[in-house]
Amino acid sequence: MWSNLPFDVLAKIFSFLSPDSLARARSTCRHWNSCVDTYPIATSFILLSLHHRAWFLALPTRNRGQHCYVHNPVIDNWHLLSLDFLPDPVRPVASIGALILVRPTNCTVLQLALCNPFTRQFRYLPMSNISRTNPAVGVVTLDSVQHGPNPNFRVYVAGGMSEAPRGGAMYELKLEMYDSTDDTWHVVGFVPTEFAVRLTVWTPNESVYSNGVLYWMTSARAYSVMGYEIDGHRWRGFGVPMADKLEFAALLCRNGGLMLVGGASEGEACIWELKEGDRWGLIEKVPMEMGRKLLGGKRSWGSIKCVGSEEAIYLYKELGSGMVVWREMEEKARWAWFWIEGCHSIGGNQVPNLPIKGVFLHPNLFPFTF
């Protein structure tokens, strides 16, 4: 019976499988493998992303071999993925659906690339018009197929240091934008000098897009936020709660709104939401027991990192330290706190406790084509 099912019916069934289960299913027989290969990619992948949560991908921050670790939230399991297909060591900049925007760590001048660790694909983006070091990077996805294999997106590059006309270096004031629809960089505006300095010196590269605005968190104590209104070409800055007391702070997007996650010395970690008039409202606190477990007996939040998606917020430290998770429940009516054990072994082999950088992505077994 299964071998006689039409492809559209079989593909609908496959859309409920997680990527690792789909990979096993396609190896069952030629009929199933052909179905996965020939069914319309965009529609199939959108269905798959709707049924399953994004996965947490952890890249070691130090060059410990070309590999990464991924956590499957469906079955609460860790996997090891080889990255030996990458031409250079990289660090993640942002996730774009099923792809990761990365930059090589062996080059000081900004160079960006896309990779899919599940299909082992890698592609450099064209070099920007202006050669610059240490700029801030922001990403905006453009359409509803953002979780598909070929999402449309734009990359904004602001600040950084470039070569001065008479030699030496200067803060770069031109704002550049890469558009995936034409695979080209464009100069789209200018950055005020004060903002260019802060974006170059005090911004750790993470950005959040919310309601037409790209936001960056400055890492200098006290913390503050910079925003760029894309349609109006306007820059603005504003403060954050407990700005001079926070030991870590990160911006996230949830339900389309801008969120702030931060932890204070010998205090709790909190989550705030940006309201009208650039005011912050407290909406949640990390449970004290989970916070103490994550900190491992220490009182400082300085080593904690945070990554989020529309459906979950993860606080983490090292690969084996475990993660505190605030996640939307399946009934979509509430969010709840969970503890996820860190990665200690895979396939019976012990895994070292490495410092990591985490990103979310929806695994995709279909190759990207741009």
Coordinates of C-alpha atoms in Angstrom, one line a residue:
M1 CA 0.0 0.0 0.0
W2 CA 2.7 2.5 1.0
S3 CA 4.5 2.0 -2.3
N4 CA 1.4 2.9 -4.2
L5 CA 0.5 6.1 -2.5
P6 CA 0.5 9.2 -4.7
F7 CA 3.4 11.6 -4.2
D8 CA 1.2 14.4 -2.9
V9 CA -0.4 12.2 -0.2
L10 CA 3.0 10.7 0.8
A11 CA 4.6 14.2 0.9
K12 CA 1.8 15.4 3.2
I13 CA 2.6 12.6 5.6
F14 CA 6.3 13.3 5.4
S15 CA 5.7 17.0 6.3
F16 CA 4.9 15.8 9.8
L17 CA 8.3 14.2 10.3
S18 CA 11.3 15.9 11.9
P19 CA 14.3 16.3 9.6
D20 CA 16.2 13.3 11.1
S21 CA 13.1 11.1 10.7
L22 CA 12.6 12.3 7.2
A23 CA 16.2 11.4 6.4
R24 CA 15.6 7.9 7.6
A25 CA 12.3 7.6 5.7
R26 CA 13.8 8.6 2.4
S27 CA 16.4 5.8 2.8
T28 CA 13.6 3.2 3.1
C29 CA 13.0 2.6 -0.6
R30 CA 13.3 4.3 -4.0
H31 CA 9.7 5.4 -4.1
W32 CA 10.0 7.3 -0.9
N33 CA 13.4 8.8 -1.8
S34 CA 11.9 10.0 -5.2
C35 CA 9.0 11.6 -3.4
V36 CA 11.3 13.6 -1.1
D37 CA 13.4 14.7 -4.1
T38 CA 10.6 15.6 -6.5
Y39 CA 7.8 17.1 -4.4
P40 CA 7.7 20.9 -4.6
I41 CA 10.5 22.0 -2.2
A42 CA 9.1 25.3 -0.9
T43 CA 5.6 24.0 0.0
S44 CA 7.0 20.8 1.6
F45 CA 9.5 22.7 3.7
I46 CA 7.0 25.3 4.9
L47 CA 4.7 22.5 6.1
L48 CA 7.7 20.8 7.8
S49 CA 8.7 24.0 9.6
L50 CA 5.2 24.6 10.8
H51 CA 5.0 21.2 12.5
H52 CA 8.4 21.3 14.2
R53 CA 10.4 23.6 16.5
A54 CA 13.7 25.2 15.4
W55 CA 16.8 23.3 16.5
F56 CA 19.6 24.7 18.6
L57 CA 23.0 24.6 16.8
A58 CA 26.1 25.1 18.9
L59 CA 29.4 26.1 17.2
P60 CA 32.6 25.9 19.3
T61 CA 34.0 29.5 19.7
R62 CA 37.6 28.2 19.5
N63 CA 39.0 26.2 16.7
R64 CA 38.6 22.7 18.0
G65 CA 38.1 20.9 14.6
Q66 CA 35.5 21.5 11.9
H67 CA 32.3 20.3 13.6
C68 CA 29.2 21.6 15.5
Y69 CA 26.6 20.2 17.8
V70 CA 22.8 20.3 17.3
H71 CA 20.0 19.7 19.7
N72 CA 16.8 18.1 18.4
P73 CA 13.9 19.4 20.6
V74 CA 11.5 16.8 19.3
I75 CA 13.3 13.9 20.9
D76 CA 15.6 15.9 23.2
N77 CA 18.8 14.5 21.7
W78 CA 22.2 15.9 20.6
H79 CA 23.9 15.2 17.3
L80 CA 27.4 15.9 16.0
L81 CA 27.7 17.4 12.5
S82 CA 30.9 17.6 10.6
L83 CA 31.8 21.0 9.1
D84 CA 34.8 19.7 7.1
F85 CA 33.2 21.0 3.9
L86 CA 33.9 24.6 5.0
P87 CA 37.0 26.1 3.4
D88 CA 37.8 28.2 6.5
P89 CA 36.9 28.3 10.2
V90 CA 33.8 30.4 10.7
R91 CA 31.7 32.0 13.4
P92 CA 27.9 32.5 13.1
V93 CA 26.4 35.9 12.4
A94 CA 22.7 35.1 12.2
S95 CA 20.4 32.3 11.1
I96 CA 18.2 32.8 8.0
G97 CA 15.6 30.1 8.1
A98 CA 17.5 26.9 7.3
L99 CA 20.7 28.7 6.5
I100 CA 23.4 30.2 8.7
L101 CA 25.1 33.5 7.8
V102 CA 28.7 33.2 8.8
R103 CA 32.0 35.0 8.5
P104 CA 35.5 33.5 8.4
T105 CA 37.6 33.9 11.5
N106 CA 40.9 34.0 9.6
C107 CA 40.1 37.3 7.8
T108 CA 39.9 40.8 9.4
V109 CA 38.1 42.4 6.5
L110 CA 34.3 41.6 6.5
Q111 CA 33.4 38.6 4.3
L112 CA 30.1 36.9 4.6
A113 CA 28.9 33.5 3.5
L114 CA 25.9 31.1 3.7
C115 CA 26.0 27.5 4.8
N116 CA 23.6 24.7 5.4
P117 CA 25.3 22.2 7.8
F118 CA 22.7 19.5 7.0
T119 CA 23.2 19.5 3.2
R120 CA 26.9 20.5 3.5
Q121 CA 26.6 23.5 1.2
F122 CA 28.6 26.7 1.4
R123 CA 28.6 29.8 -0.6
Y124 CA 30.4 33.2 -0.2
L125 CA 28.4 36.3 -0.7
P126 CA 30.0 38.9 -3.0
M127 CA 32.4 41.3 -1.4
S128 CA 30.8 44.6 -0.2
N129 CA 31.5 47.8 -2.1
I130 CA 33.6 49.1 0.8
S131 CA 36.3 47.1 2.5
R132 CA 35.8 47.4 6.2
T133 CA 36.8 45.7 9.5
N134 CA 34.6 45.0 12.5
P135 CA 31.3 46.5 11.3
A136 CA 27.9 45.7 12.8
V137 CA 25.7 43.3 10.7
G138 CA 21.9 43.2 10.6
V139 CA 19.7 40.7 8.7
V140 CA 16.1 41.1 7.5
T141 CA 14.1 38.3 5.9
L142 CA 11.6 39.5 3.3
D143 CA 8.8 37.0 2.8
S144 CA 6.8 34.1 4.2
V145 CA 9.2 31.5 2.8
Q146 CA 11.9 32.6 5.3
H147 CA 12.2 29.1 6.6
G148 CA 12.5 27.6 3.1
P149 CA 15.7 26.5 1.4
N150 CA 16.0 29.8 -0.6
P151 CA 14.7 32.6 1.6
N152 CA 14.8 36.2 0.3
F153 CA 16.7 38.4 2.7
R154 CA 18.8 41.6 3.1
V155 CA 22.0 42.1 5.0
Y156 CA 22.8 45.6 6.4
V157 CA 26.4 46.5 7.3
A158 CA 27.0 49.7 9.4
G159 CA 30.1 51.2 11.0
G160 CA 33.5 49.5 11.0
M161 CA 36.8 50.8 10.0
S162 CA 37.8 51.5 6.4
E163 CA 40.9 53.0 4.7
A164 CA 41.0 56.9 4.9
P165 CA 41.6 58.8 1.6
R166 CA 45.1 60.0 2.8
G167 CA 46.1 56.8 4.5
G168 CA 45.4 55.3 7.8
A169 CA 41.9 54.3 9.0
M170 CA 38.6 56.0 9.6
Y171 CA 35.1 55.1 10.9
E172 CA 33.0 54.2 7.9
L173 CA 29.8 56.3 7.6
K174 CA 28.2 54.7 4.6
L175 CA 25.5 52.1 5.2
E176 CA 25.5 49.2 2.8
M177 CA 22.8 46.6 2.0
Y178 CA 23.1 43.2 0.3
D179 CA 19.9 42.0 -1.4
S180 CA 19.6 38.3 -2.1
T181 CA 17.1 38.9 -5.0
D182 CA 19.9 40.5 -7.1
D183 CA 22.9 39.2 -5.3
T184 CA 24.3 42.7 -5.1
W185 CA 25.5 45.2 -2.5
H186 CA 24.1 48.8 -2.5
V187 CA 24.9 51.9 -0.6
V188 CA 21.6 52.9 1.0
G189 CA 22.4 55.7 3.4
F190 CA 24.7 57.1 6.0
V191 CA 25.4 56.5 9.7
P192 CA 25.9 59.4 12.1
T193 CA 29.5 59.5 13.4
E194 CA 28.5 58.8 17.0
F195 CA 26.5 55.7 16.0
A196 CA 29.3 54.5 13.6
V197 CA 31.8 54.6 16.5
R198 CA 29.4 52.7 18.9
L199 CA 28.6 50.1 16.2
T200 CA 32.3 49.6 15.6
V201 CA 33.6 49.4 19.1
W202 CA 30.7 48.3 21.3
T203 CA 28.4 46.1 19.3
P204 CA 28.9 42.3 19.3
N205 CA 27.3 41.9 15.8
E206 CA 24.0 40.4 16.8
S207 CA 20.9 42.3 15.5
V208 CA 17.2 42.0 15.8
Y209 CA 14.6 43.1 13.3
S210 CA 11.2 44.2 14.7
N211 CA 8.4 46.2 13.1
G212 CA 10.6 47.8 10.4
V213 CA 13.5 48.6 12.7
L214 CA 16.9 46.9 13.0
Y215 CA 18.2 47.0 16.6
W216 CA 21.7 46.4 18.0
M217 CA 22.7 46.2 21.7
T218 CA 25.9 48.1 22.7
S219 CA 28.0 46.0 25.0
A220 CA 29.7 48.9 26.9
R221 CA 28.6 49.4 30.5
A222 CA 26.1 50.9 30.7
Y223 CA 24.1 49.0 28.1
S224 CA 22.0 50.8 25.5
V225 CA 20.2 50.1 22.2
M226 CA 20.6 51.5 18.8
G227 CA 17.9 51.3 16.2
Y228 CA 17.7 52.0 12.4
E229 CA 14.3 52.6 10.9
I230 CA 14.7 51.2 7.4
D231 CA 11.9 53.0 5.6
G232 CA 12.6 56.3 7.2
H233 CA 16.4 56.0 7.1
R234 CA 16.5 57.3 10.7
W235 CA 18.8 56.3 13.6
R236 CA 17.9 56.5 17.3
G237 CA 19.3 55.3 20.6
F238 CA 17.6 54.6 23.9
G239 CA 18.4 53.0 27.3
V240 CA 17.6 49.7 28.9
P241 CA 16.4 48.7 32.4
M242 CA 19.2 48.4 35.1
A243 CA 21.7 49.5 32.4
D244 CA 24.7 49.9 34.7
K245 CA 23.9 46.7 36.7
L246 CA 23.4 44.1 34.0
E247 CA 26.3 41.7 33.5
F248 CA 24.9 40.4 30.2
A249 CA 22.1 41.7 27.9
A250 CA 20.7 40.4 24.7
L251 CA 18.0 41.5 22.3
L252 CA 15.4 39.1 20.9
C253 CA 12.2 39.1 18.9
R254 CA 9.0 37.4 20.2
N255 CA 5.6 37.7 18.6
G256 CA 7.0 40.5 16.4
G257 CA 8.0 42.6 19.4
L258 CA 11.4 43.5 20.7
M259 CA 12.5 41.7 23.9
L260 CA 15.5 42.3 26.3
V261 CA 17.0 39.5 28.3
G262 CA 19.5 40.4 31.0
G263 CA 21.0 39.3 34.3
A264 CA 22.4 41.5 37.2
S265 CA 25.2 40.8 39.6
E266 CA 24.0 38.6 42.5
G267 CA 20.5 39.0 41.2
E268 CA 17.9 37.5 38.9
A269 CA 17.8 37.3 35.1
C270 CA 14.7 39.1 33.7
I271 CA 12.9 39.5 30.4
W272 CA 11.5 42.8 29.3
E273 CA 9.3 43.9 26.4
L274 CA 9.7 47.2 24.5
K275 CA 6.5 49.3 24.6
E276 CA 5.4 52.6 23.1
G277 CA 7.7 55.5 23.7
D278 CA 10.8 53.3 24.0
R279 CA 9.6 52.2 27.5
W280 CA 10.4 48.7 28.8
G281 CA 8.0 46.5 30.7
L282 CA 9.0 43.5 32.8
I283 CA 7.2 40.4 31.7
E284 CA 9.1 37.4 33.2
K285 CA 11.9 36.3 35.5
V286 CA 14.1 33.2 35.2
P287 CA 13.2 30.8 37.9
M288 CA 15.7 31.0 40.7
E289 CA 16.5 27.3 40.9
M290 CA 17.1 27.1 37.2
G291 CA 19.2 30.2 37.2
R292 CA 21.4 28.8 40.0
K293 CA 21.8 25.5 38.2
L294 CA 22.9 27.4 35.0
L295 CA 25.4 29.5 36.9
G296 CA 26.9 26.4 38.5
G297 CA 27.1 27.9 41.9
K298 CA 28.6 31.2 40.8
R299 CA 26.8 34.5 41.3
S300 CA 27.8 36.3 38.1
W301 CA 25.8 36.3 34.9
G302 CA 28.7 37.6 32.9
S303 CA 29.4 34.3 31.1
I304 CA 25.8 33.7 30.1
K305 CA 24.7 33.9 26.5
C306 CA 21.2 34.0 25.0
V307 CA 19.5 33.1 21.7
G308 CA 15.9 33.3 20.8
S309 CA 13.2 32.7 18.2
E310 CA 9.5 33.4 17.9
E311 CA 8.9 30.2 19.8
A312 CA 11.6 29.9 22.4
I313 CA 14.4 31.7 24.4
Y314 CA 17.5 29.8 25.4
L315 CA 20.0 30.8 28.1
Y316 CA 23.3 28.9 27.9
K317 CA 27.0 28.9 28.8
E318 CA 29.2 26.0 27.7
L319 CA 28.2 23.0 25.7
G320 CA 27.9 20.7 28.7
S321 CA 26.4 23.2 31.1
G322 CA 22.8 22.7 30.2
M323 CA 20.3 25.4 29.1
V324 CA 17.4 27.3 30.6
V325 CA 14.6 27.5 28.1
W326 CA 11.4 29.6 28.1
R327 CA 9.3 28.0 25.4
E328 CA 5.8 28.4 23.8
M329 CA 3.6 25.4 24.6
E330 CA 1.9 23.4 21.8
E331 CA -1.5 24.8 22.7
K332 CA 0.0 28.3 21.9
A333 CA -1.8 29.9 24.9
R334 CA 1.1 30.1 27.3
W335 CA 4.9 29.8 27.7
A336 CA 6.7 27.6 30.3
W337 CA 10.2 27.1 31.7
F338 CA 12.3 24.0 31.0
W339 CA 15.8 22.7 31.7
I340 CA 17.7 21.0 28.9
E341 CA 20.7 18.9 29.8
G342 CA 24.0 19.9 28.1
C343 CA 25.8 17.7 25.6
H344 CA 28.1 15.3 27.5
S345 CA 28.4 12.3 25.1
I346 CA 27.2 11.4 21.6
G347 CA 27.1 7.8 20.4
G348 CA 28.9 6.6 23.6
N349 CA 31.8 9.0 23.0
Q350 CA 32.5 11.7 25.6
V351 CA 32.2 15.3 24.4
P352 CA 34.4 18.0 25.9
N353 CA 32.8 21.0 27.6
L354 CA 33.5 23.7 25.1
P355 CA 32.6 27.4 25.0
I356 CA 30.0 27.8 22.2
K357 CA 28.0 30.2 20.2
G358 CA 24.4 29.2 19.6
V359 CA 21.9 29.9 16.8
F360 CA 18.4 28.6 16.0
L361 CA 17.6 27.1 12.6
H362 CA 14.9 24.9 11.0
P363 CA 16.9 22.0 9.6
N364 CA 16.4 21.6 5.8
L365 CA 17.5 18.6 3.7
F366 CA 16.8 20.4 0.4
P367 CA 19.8 22.2 -1.3
F368 CA 19.7 25.9 -1.7
T369 CA 20.2 27.1 -5.3
F370 CA 21.1 30.9 -5.2

